Coordinates of C-alpha atoms in Angstrom, one line a residue:
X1 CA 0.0 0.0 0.0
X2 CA 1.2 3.2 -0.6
X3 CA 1.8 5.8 1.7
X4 CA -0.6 8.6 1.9
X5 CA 0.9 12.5 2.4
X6 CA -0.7 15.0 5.4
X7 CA -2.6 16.4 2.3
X8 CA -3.7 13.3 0.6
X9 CA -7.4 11.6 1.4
X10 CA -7.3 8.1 2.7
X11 CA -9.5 5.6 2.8
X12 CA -9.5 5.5 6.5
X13 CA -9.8 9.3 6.9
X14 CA -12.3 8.7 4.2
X15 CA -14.5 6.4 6.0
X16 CA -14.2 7.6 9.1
X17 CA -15.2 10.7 8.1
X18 CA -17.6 10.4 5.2
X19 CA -21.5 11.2 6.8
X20 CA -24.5 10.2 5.6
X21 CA -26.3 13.9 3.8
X22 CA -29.8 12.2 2.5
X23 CA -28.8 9.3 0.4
X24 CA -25.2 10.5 0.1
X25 CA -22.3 10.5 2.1
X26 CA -19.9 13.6 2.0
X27 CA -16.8 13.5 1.8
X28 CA -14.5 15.8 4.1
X29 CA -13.3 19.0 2.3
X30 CA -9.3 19.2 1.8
X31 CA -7.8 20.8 4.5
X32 CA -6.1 24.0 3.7
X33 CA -2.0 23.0 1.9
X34 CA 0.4 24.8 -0.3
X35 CA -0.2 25.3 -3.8
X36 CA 0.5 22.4 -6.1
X37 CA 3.6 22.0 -7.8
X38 CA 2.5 21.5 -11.3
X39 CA 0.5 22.9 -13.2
X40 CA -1.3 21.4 -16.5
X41 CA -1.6 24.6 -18.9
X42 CA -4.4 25.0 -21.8
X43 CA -2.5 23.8 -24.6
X44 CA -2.7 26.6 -26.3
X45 CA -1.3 29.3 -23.8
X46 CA 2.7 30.1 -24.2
X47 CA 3.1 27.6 -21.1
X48 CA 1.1 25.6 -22.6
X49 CA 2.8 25.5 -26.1
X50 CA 6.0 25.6 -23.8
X51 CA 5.1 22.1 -22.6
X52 CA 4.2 20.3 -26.2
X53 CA 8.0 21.1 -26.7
X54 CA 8.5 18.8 -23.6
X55 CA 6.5 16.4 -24.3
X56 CA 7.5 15.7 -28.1
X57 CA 11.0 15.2 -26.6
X58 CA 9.5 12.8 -24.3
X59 CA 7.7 11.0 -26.9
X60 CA 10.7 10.4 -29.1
X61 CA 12.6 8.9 -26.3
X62 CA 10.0 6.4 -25.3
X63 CA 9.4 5.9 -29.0
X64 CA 13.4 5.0 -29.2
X65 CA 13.5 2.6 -26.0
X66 CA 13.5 -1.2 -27.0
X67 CA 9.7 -3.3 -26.3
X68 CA 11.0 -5.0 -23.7
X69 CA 11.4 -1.5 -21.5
X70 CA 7.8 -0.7 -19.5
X71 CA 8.3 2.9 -20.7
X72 CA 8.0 2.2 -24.6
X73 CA 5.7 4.3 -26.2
X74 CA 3.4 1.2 -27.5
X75 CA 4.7 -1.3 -23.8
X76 CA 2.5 1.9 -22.5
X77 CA -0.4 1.7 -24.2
X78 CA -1.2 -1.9 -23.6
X79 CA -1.4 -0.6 -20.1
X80 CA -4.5 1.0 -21.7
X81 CA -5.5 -1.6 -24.3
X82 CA -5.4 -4.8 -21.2
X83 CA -6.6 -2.7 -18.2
X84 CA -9.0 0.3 -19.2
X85 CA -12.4 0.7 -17.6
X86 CA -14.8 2.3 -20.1
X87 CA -18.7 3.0 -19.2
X88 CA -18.1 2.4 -15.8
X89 CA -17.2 4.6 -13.0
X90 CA -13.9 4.0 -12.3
X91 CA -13.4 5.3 -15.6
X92 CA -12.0 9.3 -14.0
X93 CA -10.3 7.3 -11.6
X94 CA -8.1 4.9 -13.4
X95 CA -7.5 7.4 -16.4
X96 CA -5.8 10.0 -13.5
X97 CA -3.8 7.2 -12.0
X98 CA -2.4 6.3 -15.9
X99 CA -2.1 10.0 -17.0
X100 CA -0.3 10.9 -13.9
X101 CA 2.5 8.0 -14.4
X102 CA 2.9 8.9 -17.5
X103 CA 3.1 12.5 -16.5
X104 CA 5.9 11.8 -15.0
X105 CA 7.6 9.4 -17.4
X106 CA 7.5 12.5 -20.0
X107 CA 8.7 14.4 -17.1
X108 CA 11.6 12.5 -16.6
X109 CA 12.6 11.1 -19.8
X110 CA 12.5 14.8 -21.3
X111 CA 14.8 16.5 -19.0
X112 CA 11.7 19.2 -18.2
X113 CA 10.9 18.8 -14.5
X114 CA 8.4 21.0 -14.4
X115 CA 6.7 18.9 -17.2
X116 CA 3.1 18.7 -16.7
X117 CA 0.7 17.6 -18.9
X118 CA -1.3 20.2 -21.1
X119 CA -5.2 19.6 -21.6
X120 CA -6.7 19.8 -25.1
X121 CA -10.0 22.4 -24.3
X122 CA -11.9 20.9 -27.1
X123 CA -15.0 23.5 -26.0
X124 CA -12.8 26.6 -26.7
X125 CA -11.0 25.1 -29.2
X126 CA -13.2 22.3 -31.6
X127 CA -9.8 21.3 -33.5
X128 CA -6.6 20.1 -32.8
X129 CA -3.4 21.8 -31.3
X130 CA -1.3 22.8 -34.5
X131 CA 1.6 21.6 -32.5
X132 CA -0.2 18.3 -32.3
X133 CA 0.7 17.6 -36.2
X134 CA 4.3 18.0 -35.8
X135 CA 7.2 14.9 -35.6
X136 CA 6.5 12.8 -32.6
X137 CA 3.4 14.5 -31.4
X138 CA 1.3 12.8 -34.2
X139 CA 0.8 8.8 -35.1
X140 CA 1.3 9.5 -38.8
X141 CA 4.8 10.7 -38.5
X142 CA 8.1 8.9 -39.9
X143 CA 9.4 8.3 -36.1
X144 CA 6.6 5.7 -35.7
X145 CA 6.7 4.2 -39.5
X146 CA 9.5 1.1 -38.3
X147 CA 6.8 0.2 -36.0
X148 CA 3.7 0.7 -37.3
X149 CA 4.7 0.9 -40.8
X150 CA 2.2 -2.1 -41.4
X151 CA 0.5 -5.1 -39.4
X152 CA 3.7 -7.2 -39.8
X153 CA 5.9 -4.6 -38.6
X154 CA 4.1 -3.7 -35.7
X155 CA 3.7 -7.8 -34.7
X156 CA 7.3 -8.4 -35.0
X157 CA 8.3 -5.2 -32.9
X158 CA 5.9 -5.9 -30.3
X159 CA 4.2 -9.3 -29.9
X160 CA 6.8 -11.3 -28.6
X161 CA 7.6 -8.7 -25.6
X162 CA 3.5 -8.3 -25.1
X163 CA 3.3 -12.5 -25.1
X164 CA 6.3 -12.5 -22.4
X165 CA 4.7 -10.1 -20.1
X166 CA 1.6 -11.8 -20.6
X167 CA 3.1 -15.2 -19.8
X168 CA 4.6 -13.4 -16.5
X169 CA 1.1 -12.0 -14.8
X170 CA 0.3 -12.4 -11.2
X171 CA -2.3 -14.7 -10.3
X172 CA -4.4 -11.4 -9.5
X173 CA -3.6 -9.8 -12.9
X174 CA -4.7 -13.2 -14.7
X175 CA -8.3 -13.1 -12.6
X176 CA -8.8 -9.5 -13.6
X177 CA -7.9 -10.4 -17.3
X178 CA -10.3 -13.5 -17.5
X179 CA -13.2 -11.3 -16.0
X180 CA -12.5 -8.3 -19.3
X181 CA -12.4 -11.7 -21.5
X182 CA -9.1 -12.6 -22.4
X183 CA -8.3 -15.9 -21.1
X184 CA -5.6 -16.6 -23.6
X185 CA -2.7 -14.3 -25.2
X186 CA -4.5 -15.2 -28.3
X187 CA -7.6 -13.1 -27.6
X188 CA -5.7 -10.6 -27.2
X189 CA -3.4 -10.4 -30.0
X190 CA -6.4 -11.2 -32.3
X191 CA -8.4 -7.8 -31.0
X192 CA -4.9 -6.2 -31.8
X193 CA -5.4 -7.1 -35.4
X194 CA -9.0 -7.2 -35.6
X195 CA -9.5 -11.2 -36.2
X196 CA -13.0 -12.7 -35.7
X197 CA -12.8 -16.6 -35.1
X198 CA -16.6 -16.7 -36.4
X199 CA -15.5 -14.9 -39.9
X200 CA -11.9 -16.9 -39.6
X201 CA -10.7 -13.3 -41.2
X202 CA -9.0 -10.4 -39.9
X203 CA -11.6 -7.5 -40.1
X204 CA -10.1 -4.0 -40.6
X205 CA -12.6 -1.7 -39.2
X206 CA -12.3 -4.2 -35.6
X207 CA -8.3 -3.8 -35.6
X208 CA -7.1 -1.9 -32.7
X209 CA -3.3 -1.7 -34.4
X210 CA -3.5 1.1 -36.9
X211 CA -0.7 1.4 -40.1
X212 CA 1.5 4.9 -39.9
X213 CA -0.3 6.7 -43.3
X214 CA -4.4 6.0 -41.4
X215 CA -3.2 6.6 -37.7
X216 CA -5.1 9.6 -37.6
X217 CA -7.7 10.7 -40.1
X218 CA -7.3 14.8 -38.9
X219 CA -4.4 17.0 -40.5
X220 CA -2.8 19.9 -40.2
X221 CA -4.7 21.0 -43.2
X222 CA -7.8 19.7 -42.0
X223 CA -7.3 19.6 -38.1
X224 CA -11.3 20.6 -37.2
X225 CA -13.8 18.7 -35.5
X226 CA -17.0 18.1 -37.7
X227 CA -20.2 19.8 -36.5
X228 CA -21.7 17.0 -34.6
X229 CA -18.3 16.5 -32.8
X230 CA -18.1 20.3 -31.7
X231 CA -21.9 20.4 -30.6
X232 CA -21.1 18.0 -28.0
X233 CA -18.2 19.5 -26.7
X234 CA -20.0 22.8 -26.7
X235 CA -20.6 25.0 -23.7
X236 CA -24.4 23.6 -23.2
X237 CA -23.6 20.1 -23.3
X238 CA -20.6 20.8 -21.2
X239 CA -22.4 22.5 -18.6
X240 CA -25.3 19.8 -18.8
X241 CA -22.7 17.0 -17.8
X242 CA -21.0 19.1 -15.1
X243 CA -24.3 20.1 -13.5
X244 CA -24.8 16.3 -12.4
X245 CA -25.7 16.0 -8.9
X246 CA -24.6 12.9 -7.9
X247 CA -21.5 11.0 -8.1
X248 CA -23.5 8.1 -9.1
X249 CA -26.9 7.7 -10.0
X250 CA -28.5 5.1 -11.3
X251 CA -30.5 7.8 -13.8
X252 CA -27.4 8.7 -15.9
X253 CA -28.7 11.8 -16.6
X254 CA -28.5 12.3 -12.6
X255 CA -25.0 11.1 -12.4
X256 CA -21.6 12.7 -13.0
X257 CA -20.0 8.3 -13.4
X258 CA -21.3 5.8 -16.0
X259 CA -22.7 2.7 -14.8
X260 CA -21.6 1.2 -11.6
X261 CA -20.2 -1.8 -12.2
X262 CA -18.2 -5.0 -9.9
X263 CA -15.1 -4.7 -11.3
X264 CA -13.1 -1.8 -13.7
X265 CA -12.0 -4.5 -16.1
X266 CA -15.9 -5.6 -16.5
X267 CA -16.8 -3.6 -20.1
X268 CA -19.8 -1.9 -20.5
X269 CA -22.9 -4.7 -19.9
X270 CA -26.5 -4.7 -20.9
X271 CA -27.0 -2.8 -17.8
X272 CA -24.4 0.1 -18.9
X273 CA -25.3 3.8 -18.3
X274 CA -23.3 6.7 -19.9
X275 CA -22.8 9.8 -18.3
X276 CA -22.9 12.9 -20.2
X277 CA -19.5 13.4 -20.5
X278 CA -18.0 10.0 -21.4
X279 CA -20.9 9.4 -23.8
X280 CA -21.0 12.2 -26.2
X281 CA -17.7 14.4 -25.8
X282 CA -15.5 12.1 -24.5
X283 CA -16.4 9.2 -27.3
X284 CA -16.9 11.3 -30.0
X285 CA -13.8 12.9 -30.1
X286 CA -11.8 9.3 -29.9
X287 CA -14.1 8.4 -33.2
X288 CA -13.8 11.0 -34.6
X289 CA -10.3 12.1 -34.9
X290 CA -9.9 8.0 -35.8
X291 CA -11.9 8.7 -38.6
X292 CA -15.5 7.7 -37.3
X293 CA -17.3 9.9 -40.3
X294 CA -14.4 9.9 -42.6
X295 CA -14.7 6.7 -43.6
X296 CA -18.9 6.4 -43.1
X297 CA -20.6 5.6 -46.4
X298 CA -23.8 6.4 -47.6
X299 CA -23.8 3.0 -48.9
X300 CA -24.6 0.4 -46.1
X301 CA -22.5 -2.4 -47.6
X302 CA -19.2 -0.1 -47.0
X303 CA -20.1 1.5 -43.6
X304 CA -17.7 1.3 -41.2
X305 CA -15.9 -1.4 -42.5
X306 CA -12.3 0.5 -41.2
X307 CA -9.5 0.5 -41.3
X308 CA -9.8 3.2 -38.6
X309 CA -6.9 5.3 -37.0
X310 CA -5.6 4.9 -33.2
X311 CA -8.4 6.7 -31.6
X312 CA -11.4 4.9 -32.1
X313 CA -10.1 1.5 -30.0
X314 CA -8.8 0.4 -26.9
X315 CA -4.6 0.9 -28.2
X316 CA -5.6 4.6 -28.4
X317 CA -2.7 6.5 -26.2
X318 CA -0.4 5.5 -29.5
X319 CA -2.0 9.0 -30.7
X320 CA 0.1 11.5 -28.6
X321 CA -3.5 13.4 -28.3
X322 CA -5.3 10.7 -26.4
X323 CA -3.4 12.4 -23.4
X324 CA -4.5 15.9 -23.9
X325 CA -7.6 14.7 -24.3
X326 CA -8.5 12.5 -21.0
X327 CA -6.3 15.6 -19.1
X328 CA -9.0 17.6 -19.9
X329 CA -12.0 14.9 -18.9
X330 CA -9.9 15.0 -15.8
X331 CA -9.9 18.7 -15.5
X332 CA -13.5 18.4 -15.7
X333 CA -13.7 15.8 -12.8
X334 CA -11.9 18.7 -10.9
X335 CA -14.3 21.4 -12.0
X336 CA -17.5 18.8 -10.8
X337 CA -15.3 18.6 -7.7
X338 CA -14.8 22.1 -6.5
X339 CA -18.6 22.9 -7.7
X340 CA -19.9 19.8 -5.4
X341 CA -17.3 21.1 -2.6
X342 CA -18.7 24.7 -2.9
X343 CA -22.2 23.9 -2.5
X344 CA -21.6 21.8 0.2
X345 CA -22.3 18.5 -1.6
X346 CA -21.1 15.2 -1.8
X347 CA -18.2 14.5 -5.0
X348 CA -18.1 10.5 -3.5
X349 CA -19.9 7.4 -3.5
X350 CA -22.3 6.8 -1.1
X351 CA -20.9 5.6 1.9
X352 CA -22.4 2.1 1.6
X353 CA -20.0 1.9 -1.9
X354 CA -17.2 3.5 -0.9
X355 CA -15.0 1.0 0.3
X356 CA -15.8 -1.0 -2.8
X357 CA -15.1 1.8 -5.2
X358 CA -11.7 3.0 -3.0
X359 CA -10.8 -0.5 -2.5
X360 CA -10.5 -1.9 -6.0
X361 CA -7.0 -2.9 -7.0
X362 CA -5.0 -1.5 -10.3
X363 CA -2.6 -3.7 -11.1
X364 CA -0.9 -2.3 -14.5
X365 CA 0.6 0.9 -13.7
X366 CA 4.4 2.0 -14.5
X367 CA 5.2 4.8 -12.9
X368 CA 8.5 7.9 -14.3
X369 CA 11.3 5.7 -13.7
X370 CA 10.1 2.2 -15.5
X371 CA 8.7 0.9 -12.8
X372 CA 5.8 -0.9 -12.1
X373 CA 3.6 0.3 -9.1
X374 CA 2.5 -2.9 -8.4
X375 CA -0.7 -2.9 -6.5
X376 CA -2.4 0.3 -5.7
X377 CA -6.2 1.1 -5.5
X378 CA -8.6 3.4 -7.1
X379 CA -8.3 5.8 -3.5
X380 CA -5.0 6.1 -4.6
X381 CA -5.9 8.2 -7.6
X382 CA -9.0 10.0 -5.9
X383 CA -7.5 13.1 -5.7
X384 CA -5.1 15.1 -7.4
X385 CA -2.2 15.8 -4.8
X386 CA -1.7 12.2 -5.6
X387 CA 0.7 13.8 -8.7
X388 CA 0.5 17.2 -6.7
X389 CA -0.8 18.9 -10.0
X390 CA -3.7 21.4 -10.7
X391 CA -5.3 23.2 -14.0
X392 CA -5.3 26.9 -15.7
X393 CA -8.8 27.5 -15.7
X394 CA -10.6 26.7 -18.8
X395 CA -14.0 26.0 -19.9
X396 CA -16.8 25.2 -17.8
X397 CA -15.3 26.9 -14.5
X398 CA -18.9 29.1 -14.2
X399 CA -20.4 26.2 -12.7
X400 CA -18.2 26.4 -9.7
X401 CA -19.2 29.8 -9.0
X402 CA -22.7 29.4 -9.6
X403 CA -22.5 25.9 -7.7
X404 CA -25.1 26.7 -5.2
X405 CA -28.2 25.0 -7.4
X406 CA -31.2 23.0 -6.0
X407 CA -32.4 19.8 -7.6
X408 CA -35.3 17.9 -7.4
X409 CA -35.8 14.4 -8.0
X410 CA -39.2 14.0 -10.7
X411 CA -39.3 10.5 -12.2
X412 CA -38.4 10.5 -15.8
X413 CA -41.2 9.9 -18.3
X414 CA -40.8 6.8 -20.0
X415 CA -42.3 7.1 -23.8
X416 CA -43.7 4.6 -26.1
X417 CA -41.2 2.8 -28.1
X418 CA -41.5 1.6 -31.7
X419 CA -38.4 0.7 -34.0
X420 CA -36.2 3.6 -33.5
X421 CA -38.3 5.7 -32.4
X422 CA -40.6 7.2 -29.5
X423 CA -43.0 9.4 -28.6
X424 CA -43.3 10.8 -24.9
X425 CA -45.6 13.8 -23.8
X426 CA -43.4 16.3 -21.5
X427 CA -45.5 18.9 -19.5
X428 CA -45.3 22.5 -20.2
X429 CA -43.9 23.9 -16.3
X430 CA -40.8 21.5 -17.3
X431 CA -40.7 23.1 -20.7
X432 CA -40.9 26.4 -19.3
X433 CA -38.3 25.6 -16.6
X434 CA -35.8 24.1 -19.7
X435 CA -36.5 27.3 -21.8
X436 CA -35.6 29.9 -18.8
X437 CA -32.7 32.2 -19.1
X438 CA -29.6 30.6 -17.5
X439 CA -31.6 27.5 -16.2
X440 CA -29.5 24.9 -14.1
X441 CA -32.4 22.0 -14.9
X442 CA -32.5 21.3 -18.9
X443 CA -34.6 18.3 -20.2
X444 CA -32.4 15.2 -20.5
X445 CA -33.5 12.3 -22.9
X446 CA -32.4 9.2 -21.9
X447 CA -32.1 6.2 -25.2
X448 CA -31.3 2.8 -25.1
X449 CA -29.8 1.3 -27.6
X450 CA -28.0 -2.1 -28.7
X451 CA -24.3 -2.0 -29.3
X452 CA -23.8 -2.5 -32.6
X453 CA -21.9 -5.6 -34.3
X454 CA -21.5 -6.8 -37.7
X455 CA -19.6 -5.8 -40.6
X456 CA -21.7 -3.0 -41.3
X457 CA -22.4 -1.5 -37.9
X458 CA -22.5 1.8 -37.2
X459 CA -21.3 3.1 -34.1
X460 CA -22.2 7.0 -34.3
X461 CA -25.7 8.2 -33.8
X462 CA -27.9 11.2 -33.9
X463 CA -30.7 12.2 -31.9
X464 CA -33.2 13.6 -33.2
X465 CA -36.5 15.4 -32.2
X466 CA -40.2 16.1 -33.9
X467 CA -38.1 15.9 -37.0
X468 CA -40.4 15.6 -40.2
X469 CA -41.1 11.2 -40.8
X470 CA -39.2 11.7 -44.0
X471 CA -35.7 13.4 -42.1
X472 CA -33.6 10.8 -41.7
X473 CA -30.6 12.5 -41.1
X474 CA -29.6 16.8 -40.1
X475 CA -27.1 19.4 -39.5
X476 CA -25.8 19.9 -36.1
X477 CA -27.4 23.5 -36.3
X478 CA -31.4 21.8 -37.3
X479 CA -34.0 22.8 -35.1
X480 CA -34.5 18.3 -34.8
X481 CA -30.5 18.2 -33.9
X482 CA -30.7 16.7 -29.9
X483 CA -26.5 15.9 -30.2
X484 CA -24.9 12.7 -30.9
X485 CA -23.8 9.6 -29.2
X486 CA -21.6 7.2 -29.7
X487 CA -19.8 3.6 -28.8
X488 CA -16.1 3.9 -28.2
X489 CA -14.4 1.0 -30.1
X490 CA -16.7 -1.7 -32.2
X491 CA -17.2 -5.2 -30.6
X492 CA -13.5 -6.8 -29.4
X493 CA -14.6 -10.3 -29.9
X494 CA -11.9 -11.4 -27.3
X495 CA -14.0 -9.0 -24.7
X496 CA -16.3 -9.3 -23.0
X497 CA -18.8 -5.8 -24.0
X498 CA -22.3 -4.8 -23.8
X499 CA -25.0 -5.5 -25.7
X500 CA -27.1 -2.5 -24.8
X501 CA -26.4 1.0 -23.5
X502 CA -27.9 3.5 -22.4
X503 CA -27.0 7.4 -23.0
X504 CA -28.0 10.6 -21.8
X505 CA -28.6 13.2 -24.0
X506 CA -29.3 17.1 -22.8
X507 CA -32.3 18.1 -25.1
X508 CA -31.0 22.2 -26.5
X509 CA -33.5 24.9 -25.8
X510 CA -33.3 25.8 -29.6
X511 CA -35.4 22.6 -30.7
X512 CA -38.4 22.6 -32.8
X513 CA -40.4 21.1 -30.1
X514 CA -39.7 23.6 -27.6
X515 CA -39.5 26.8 -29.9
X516 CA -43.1 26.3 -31.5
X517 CA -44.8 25.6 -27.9
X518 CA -47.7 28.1 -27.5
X519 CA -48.1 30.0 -24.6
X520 CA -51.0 28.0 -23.6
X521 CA -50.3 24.1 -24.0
X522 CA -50.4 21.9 -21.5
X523 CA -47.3 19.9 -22.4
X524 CA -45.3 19.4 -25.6
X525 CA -45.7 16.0 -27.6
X526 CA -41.9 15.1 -28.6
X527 CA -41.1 12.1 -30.9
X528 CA -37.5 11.2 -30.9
X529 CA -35.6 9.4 -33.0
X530 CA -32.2 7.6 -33.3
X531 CA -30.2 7.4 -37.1
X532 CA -27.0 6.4 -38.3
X533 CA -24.3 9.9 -38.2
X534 CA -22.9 10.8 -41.5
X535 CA -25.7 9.0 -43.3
X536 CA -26.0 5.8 -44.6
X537 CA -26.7 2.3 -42.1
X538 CA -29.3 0.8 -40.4
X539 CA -31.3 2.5 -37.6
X540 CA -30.9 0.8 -34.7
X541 CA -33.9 -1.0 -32.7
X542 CA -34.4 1.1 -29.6
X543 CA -34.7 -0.3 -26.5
X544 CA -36.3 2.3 -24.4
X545 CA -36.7 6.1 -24.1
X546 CA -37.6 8.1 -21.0
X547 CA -36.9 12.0 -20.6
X548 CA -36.1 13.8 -17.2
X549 CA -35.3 16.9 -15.4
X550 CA -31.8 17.3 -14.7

């Protein structure tokens, strides 16, 4: 066990501490310590621009290091691609604990000591760092063509040292690995290169290896997010994720965590729940900058079918921008924080789950010098002074100020399903609530859909609402435009994942439905409906639809 600083939380403090407030428990508030001793800069501020420096010579040095070292670029992103928790709520957790090691292995292996990592704020900023295009910081680069140059490449470079370390797990580590699926090294190896046993074929668009030239499908020349993407990491939809109340809720829309599950390494089950966040911004920007949308078709028998770039699967942190990116879904775990801390709320599990949730072991971690942690648990990670780090304000930071904001709990409205669609009848004082001027409680749709599989699944989706019968597919700025949701990664057949999911959707004040409400109606009649992004696919089957209050 590790041994916990003055100004660190742990568990014992935690559960001796932690007191029941309604359902909750609330966690103490940090005592008062000296400023942190890194700070993670916007990566477009001088300091922030000042650190991509750093961490492109970081990046070639791990790059350079032989497979059989724990700090190799790709040795470190089977950390990701073996241990990852996605969908559940250890997802924050885990994701600090591996950005923080690595943190420090850029730290270290760049000669910068005051190295910290710099967020990507993909609200101010709907396209990629420029800096992110040049040498090391991008997958499509020369420095990583002798390793990625193709499939064979890549195997002989890495598989053997992958199979040895494989071959070497603790008797813990091989239990945590048989519960995410892979009870052999050949289930893994074949989700690194997209095999399916019941197609005896290597499909491209299931691969989580990507060649150099298709690593990533953004450029300097064309580095934006598309308008979907953007939408759902805009300021509403933002806001809407950071103004859940709870830590975890079993309404999504309610909860600031995905689904909670028995274990980190479990995948996203039929029971899965996305949160705001993790659900649209965070998995659309994987997809998309992997070139979900770039390749979609209009014609279903060439949808999706791949090859895709880094981003879109479980070897993702080969794309230097994976780590922007999850520093700033961590930033925004800070910002929930503070607001929960300044309205005197709790930002931890209940206190009948939080020895489970602080308790539950991480077994994969390497820490600055090559090291591997060994053992440590998700309490470890809980807060930041664990890496002694904190943020330049960015987007989002409002909330903390205006934190103080009451919520009610009103059942959500289930609505009639059919195919995929619904239809549910909302009443007009929530309406009128959604539709005020700076209002803290917009309408939240909450779909259920199966995950999809086959070779011509589609994993992106729009949401839309009252749009005309014939509309089967709109412009992020339509008045029928709800957002877009999306699976991160297709179906790993060596893993165990979900067949259903659900997602939470913030319905925008700007719809139709809401816009066209006369002054005297008793409610407003919305029919939503779910459709294949970027055109072309099948509609999926919905399984259920309900709308709330957030």
């Amino acid at each position: 066990m590790p041994t916990f600083s003055k100004s660190r939380l742990s568990r014992r403090v935690f559960l001796e501490t932690a007191v029941a407030a309604g359902a909750m428990a609330t966690l103490p508030f940090a005592p008062a310590k000296a400023a942190a001793k890194y700070t993670r800069y916007n990566a477009t501020s001088p300091q922030g621009q000042k650190m991509l420096a750093s961490y492109a010579k970081g990046v070639e040095k791990m790059l350079s290091l032989q497979a059989t070292d724990p700090q190799n670029w790709f040795r470190n992103a089977f950390v990701h691609f073996l241990d990852c928790p996605h969908g559940n709520w250890w997802f924050y957790v885990w994701h600090r604990g591996y950005v923080g090691f690595f943190e420090e292995t850029i730290r270290n292996l760049s000669g910068d000591q005051d190295f910290a990592m710099p967020y990507w704020d993909w609200t101010a900023l709907p396209q990629i760092p420029d800096q992110m295009f040049d040498g090391p910081l991008t997958p499509t680069d020369h420095l990583f063509e002798p390793y990625t140059g193709n499939i064979e490449k890549f195997t002989g470079f890495i598989q053997a040292p992958i199979e040895t370390f494989w071959n070497g797990l603790s008797p813990a580590q091989k239990a945590q690995q048989t519960a995410r699926g892979y009870t052999s090294f050949d289930l893994v190896w074949g989700d690194v290169n997209g095999y399916s046993a019941a197609a005896q074929a290597a499909i491209a668009g299931n691969a989580a290896y990507a060649n150099t030239c298709g690593a990533r499908y953004l450029s300097k020349d064309n580095p934006k997010l598309d308008k979907d993407t953007a939408y759902d990491c805009s300021k509403f939809v933002i806001t809407s994720g950071l103004l859940a109340p709870d830590f975890y809720n079993a309404n999504n829309y309610l909860s600031f965590n995905s689904s909670k599950t028995a274990s980190h390494v479990i995948q996203p089950g039929g029971a899965t729940k996305f949160s705001v966040l993790e659900g649209m911004p965070h998995n659309n920007v994987h997809n998309y900058i992997g070139g979900v949308g770039a390749i979609d078709s209009a014609d279903v028998y060439f949808q999706n079918n791949g090859p895709y770039g880094n981003m879109t699967n479980f070897l993702s942190p080969v794309d230097p921008v994976f780590f922007l990116h999850h520093s700033n879904m961590d930033r925004l775990w800070d910002v929930w924080t503070r607001k929960q801390q300044a309205a005197g709320q709790p930002y931890g599990p209940d206190k009948a789950d939080a020895k489970t949730y602080m308790d539950e072991p991480f077994l994969y971690f390497v820490n600055g010098k090559g090291q591997f942690v060994g053992p440590s648990k998700a309490e470890d990670y809980f807060s930041m002074s664990r890496f002694d780090y904190t943020y330049e304000p960015g987007s989002g930071e409002e909330v903390v100020t205006d934190a103080k904001v009451s919520h009610k709990t009103v059942p959500p409205t289930a609505a009639k399903v059919s195919g995929n669609g619904a239809t549910v009848s909302v009443s007009a004082d929530a309406v009128k609530a959604h539709l005020a001027e700076g209002s803290p409680h917009p309408l939240v749709a909450s779909v259920t859909l199966p995950r999809p599989t086959g070779l011509s699944s589609v994993r992106t989706f729009d949401v839309l609402v009252n749009a005309p019968p014939g509309v089967t597919h709109v412009d992020a700025d339509s008045p029928f435009y709800a957002g877009t949701i999306a699976f991160f990664g297709p179906i790993m057949p060596g893993m165990k994942m979900s067949t259903d999911a659900t997602f939470a959707v913030p319905l925008p004040r700007t719809l139709h439905a809401f816009t066209a409400l006369g002054a005297t109606a008793k409610a407003a009649a919305l029919t939503i409906r779910v459709v294949p992004a970027h055109g072309g696919g099948h509609p999926p089957m919905l399984k259920s639809v309900s709308v709330g209050t957030l």
